[in-house]
Coordinates of N, CA, C and O and ligand atoms in Angstrom, one line a residue:
M1 N 5.5 -15.6 68.1 CA 4.2 -15.1 68.5 C 3.6 -15.9 69.6 O 3.5 -17.1 69.5
S2 N 3.1 -15.2 70.6 CA 2.5 -15.9 71.8 C 1.0 -15.9 71.7 O 0.4 -15.0 71.3
V3 N 0.4 -17.1 72.1 CA -1.0 -17.2 72.2 C -1.4 -17.4 73.6 O -2.5 -17.9 73.9
D4 N -0.6 -17.1 74.5 CA -0.9 -17.3 75.9 C -2.0 -16.5 76.4 O -2.9 -16.9 77.2
K5 N -2.1 -15.2 75.9 CA -3.1 -14.3 76.3 C -4.2 -14.2 75.2 O -3.9 -13.7 74.1
L6 N -5.4 -14.6 75.5 CA -6.5 -14.4 74.6 C -7.0 -13.0 74.7 O -6.9 -12.3 75.7
P7 N -7.7 -12.5 73.7 CA -8.3 -11.2 73.8 C -9.3 -11.1 75.0 O -10.0 -12.1 75.3
S8 N -9.2 -10.0 75.7 CA -10.0 -9.9 76.9 C -11.5 -10.0 76.7 O -12.3 -10.5 77.5
G9 N -11.9 -9.6 75.5 CA -13.4 -9.7 75.2 C -13.9 -11.1 75.2 O -15.0 -11.3 75.7
K10 N -13.1 -12.1 74.9 CA -13.5 -13.5 74.9 C -13.8 -13.9 76.3 O -14.8 -14.6 76.6
W11 N -13.0 -13.5 77.2 CA -13.2 -13.9 78.6 C -14.4 -13.2 79.2 O -15.1 -13.7 80.0
L12 N -14.5 -11.9 78.8 CA -15.7 -11.2 79.4 C -17.0 -11.9 79.0 O -17.9 -12.0 79.8
E13 N -17.0 -12.4 77.7 CA -18.3 -13.0 77.3 C -18.5 -14.3 78.2 O -19.6 -14.5 78.6
E14 N -17.5 -15.0 78.5 CA -17.7 -16.2 79.3 C -18.1 -15.9 80.7 O -18.9 -16.5 81.3
E15 N -17.5 -14.8 81.2 CA -17.9 -14.4 82.6 C -19.4 -14.0 82.6 O -20.1 -14.3 83.5
D16 N -19.8 -13.3 81.6 CA -21.2 -12.9 81.5 C -22.1 -14.1 81.5 O -23.2 -14.1 82.1
D17 N -21.7 -15.1 80.8 CA -22.6 -16.3 80.7 C -22.7 -16.9 82.1 O -23.8 -17.3 82.5
K18 N -21.6 -17.1 82.8 CA -21.7 -17.7 84.1 C -22.5 -16.8 85.1 O -23.3 -17.4 85.8
K19 N -22.3 -15.5 85.1 CA -23.0 -14.7 86.0 C -24.5 -14.6 85.6 O -25.3 -14.6 86.5
G20 N -24.7 -14.7 84.3 CA -26.1 -14.7 83.9 C -26.9 -15.9 84.4 O -28.0 -15.8 84.9
A21 N -26.2 -17.0 84.4 CA -26.8 -18.2 84.9 C -27.0 -18.2 86.4 O -28.0 -18.7 86.9
G22 N -26.1 -17.6 87.1 CA -26.2 -17.5 88.6 C -27.2 -16.5 89.1 O -27.7 -16.6 90.2
T23 N -27.5 -15.5 88.2 CA -28.4 -14.5 88.7 C -29.8 -14.5 87.9 O -30.5 -13.6 87.9
K24 N -30.1 -15.7 87.3 CA -31.2 -15.7 86.4 C -32.5 -15.5 87.2 O -33.6 -15.2 86.7
K25 N -32.5 -15.8 88.5 CA -33.7 -15.7 89.3 C -33.9 -14.3 89.9 O -34.9 -14.1 90.6
T26 N -33.0 -13.5 89.7 CA -33.1 -12.1 90.3 C -34.3 -11.4 89.8 O -34.4 -11.3 88.6
L27 N -35.1 -10.9 90.7 CA -36.3 -10.2 90.3 C -36.2 -8.8 90.9 O -35.9 -8.7 92.1
W28 N -36.5 -7.8 90.2 CA -36.5 -6.4 90.8 C -38.0 -6.0 90.7 O -38.8 -6.3 89.8
F29 N -38.4 -5.2 91.7 CA -39.7 -4.7 91.8 C -39.9 -3.2 91.7 O -40.9 -2.7 92.0
E30 N -38.8 -2.6 91.4 CA -38.8 -1.1 91.2 C -37.5 -0.7 90.6 O -36.5 -1.5 90.6
F31 N -37.5 0.4 89.9 CA -36.2 0.9 89.4 C -36.3 2.5 89.4 O -37.4 3.0 89.3
D32 N -35.1 3.1 89.4 CA -35.0 4.5 89.3 C -34.6 4.8 87.9 O -33.6 4.4 87.4
C33 N -35.5 5.6 87.2 CA -35.2 6.0 85.8 C -34.0 6.8 85.7 O -33.8 7.8 86.3
P34 N -33.0 6.3 84.8 CA -31.8 7.0 84.6 C -32.0 8.4 83.9 O -31.2 9.3 84.0
S35 N -33.1 8.5 83.2 CA -33.4 9.7 82.4 C -34.0 10.8 83.3 O -33.5 12.0 83.2
C36 N -35.0 10.5 84.1 CA -35.7 11.5 84.9 C -35.6 11.3 86.4 O -36.2 12.1 87.1
N37 N -34.9 10.3 86.8 CA -34.7 10.0 88.2 C -36.0 9.6 89.0 O -36.0 9.5 90.2
A38 N -37.1 9.3 88.2 CA -38.3 8.9 88.9 C -38.2 7.5 89.4 O -37.6 6.7 88.7
N39 N -38.8 7.2 90.5 CA -38.9 5.9 91.0 C -40.1 5.2 90.5 O -41.2 5.6 90.6
N40 N -39.9 4.0 89.8 CA -41.0 3.3 89.1 C -41.2 2.0 89.8 O -40.4 1.1 89.7
P41 N -42.3 1.8 90.5 CA -42.6 0.5 91.1 C -43.1 -0.5 90.0 O -43.8 0.0 89.0
V42 N -42.7 -1.7 90.1 CA -43.1 -2.7 89.1 C -43.7 -3.9 89.9 O -43.0 -4.8 90.3
P43 N -45.0 -3.9 90.1 CA -45.6 -4.9 91.0 C -45.4 -6.3 90.6 O -45.3 -7.2 91.4
D44 N -45.4 -6.6 89.3 CA -45.2 -7.9 88.8 C -43.7 -8.3 88.8 O -43.4 -9.5 88.5
G45 N -42.8 -7.4 89.0 CA -41.4 -7.7 88.9 C -40.9 -7.8 87.5 O -41.6 -8.0 86.6
F46 N -39.6 -7.7 87.4 CA -38.9 -7.9 86.1 C -37.5 -8.5 86.3 O -37.0 -8.3 87.4
K47 N -37.0 -9.1 85.3 CA -35.7 -9.8 85.3 C -34.8 -9.2 84.3 O -35.2 -8.4 83.4
A48 N -33.5 -9.6 84.4 CA -32.5 -9.1 83.4 C -33.0 -9.6 82.0 O -33.6 -10.6 81.9
K49 N -32.7 -8.8 81.0 CA -33.0 -9.0 79.6 C -34.5 -8.6 79.3 O -34.9 -8.6 78.1
E50 N -35.2 -8.2 80.3 CA -36.6 -7.7 80.0 C -36.6 -6.2 79.7 O -35.8 -5.5 80.2
E51 N -37.6 -5.8 79.0 CA -37.8 -4.4 78.7 C -38.7 -3.8 79.6 O -39.8 -4.3 79.9
I52 N -38.4 -2.6 80.1 CA -39.2 -1.9 81.0 C -39.3 -0.4 80.6 O -38.4 0.1 80.0
S53 N -40.4 0.2 80.9 CA -40.6 1.6 80.5 C -40.9 2.5 81.7 O -41.6 2.1 82.6
C54 N -40.3 3.7 81.7 CA -40.5 4.6 82.7 C -42.0 5.2 82.6 O -42.4 5.6 81.5
N55 N -42.7 5.2 83.7 CA -44.1 5.7 83.7 C -44.1 7.2 83.6 O -45.2 7.7 83.3
Y56 N -43.0 7.9 83.8 CA -43.0 9.3 83.8 C -42.6 9.9 82.5 O -43.2 10.8 81.9
C57 N -41.4 9.5 82.0 CA -40.9 10.1 80.8 C -41.0 9.2 79.5 O -40.8 9.6 78.4
G58 N -41.5 7.9 79.8 CA -41.7 7.0 78.7 C -40.5 6.3 78.0 O -40.6 5.6 77.1
T59 N -39.3 6.6 78.6 CA -38.1 6.0 78.0 C -38.2 4.5 78.3 O -38.5 4.0 79.4
T60 N -37.7 3.7 77.3 CA -37.7 2.2 77.5 C -36.3 1.8 77.7 O -35.3 2.3 77.1
F61 N -36.1 0.8 78.6 CA -34.8 0.3 79.0 C -34.8 -1.2 79.0 O -35.8 -1.8 79.1
E62 N -33.6 -1.7 78.8 CA -33.4 -3.2 78.9 C -32.7 -3.4 80.3 O -31.7 -2.7 80.6
A63 N -33.3 -4.3 81.1 CA -32.7 -4.5 82.4 C -31.5 -5.4 82.2 O -31.5 -6.4 81.5
R64 N -30.4 -5.1 83.0 CA -29.2 -5.9 83.0 C -28.8 -6.0 84.4 O -29.0 -5.2 85.3
A65 N -28.1 -7.1 84.7 CA -27.5 -7.4 86.0 C -26.1 -7.0 86.0 O -25.3 -7.4 85.1
S66 N -25.6 -6.2 86.9 CA -24.2 -5.8 87.0 C -23.4 -7.0 87.6 O -23.9 -8.0 88.0
D67 N -22.1 -6.8 87.7 CA -21.2 -7.8 88.3 C -21.6 -8.1 89.7 O -21.5 -9.3 90.2
E68 N -22.1 -7.1 90.4 CA -22.5 -7.4 91.8 C -24.0 -7.8 91.9 O -24.5 -7.9 93.0
G69 N -24.6 -8.1 90.8 CA -26.0 -8.5 90.8 C -27.0 -7.3 91.0 O -28.2 -7.6 91.2
K70 N -26.5 -6.1 90.9 CA -27.4 -5.0 91.0 C -28.0 -4.6 89.6 O -27.4 -5.0 88.6
L71 N -29.1 -3.9 89.7 CA -29.8 -3.6 88.5 C -29.1 -2.5 87.7 O -28.7 -1.5 88.3
R72 N -28.9 -2.7 86.4 CA -28.4 -1.7 85.5 C -29.4 -1.6 84.4 O -30.0 -2.6 84.0
L73 N -29.6 -0.4 83.8 CA -30.6 -0.1 82.8 C -29.9 0.4 81.6 O -29.1 1.3 81.6
K74 N -30.2 -0.2 80.4 CA -29.6 0.3 79.1 C -30.8 0.8 78.3 O -31.7 0.1 78.0
E75 N -30.6 2.1 78.0 CA -31.7 2.7 77.2 C -31.7 2.1 75.8 O -30.7 1.9 75.2
I76 N -33.0 1.8 75.4 CA -33.2 1.2 74.1 C -33.5 2.2 73.0 O -34.3 3.1 73.2
Ligands
ZN101 ZN1 -38.2 8.5 83.4

């Protein structure tokens, strides 16, 4: 039995931690709602892990940073 290769999920978690630390200062000031495609300005800005709501359809999302540091939204 070989233990050379660890489950990929373990490495993904470690990568997320590193990238999260590197992009912790990223602030976005607008987002396009994935549900209704409306553009929502956020004057105060928001960061990854924060919750934001669409002003048009009311859907709430959690902000995430993608591998490239781009904004991704997860519907809550
Ligand atoms: Zn919307």
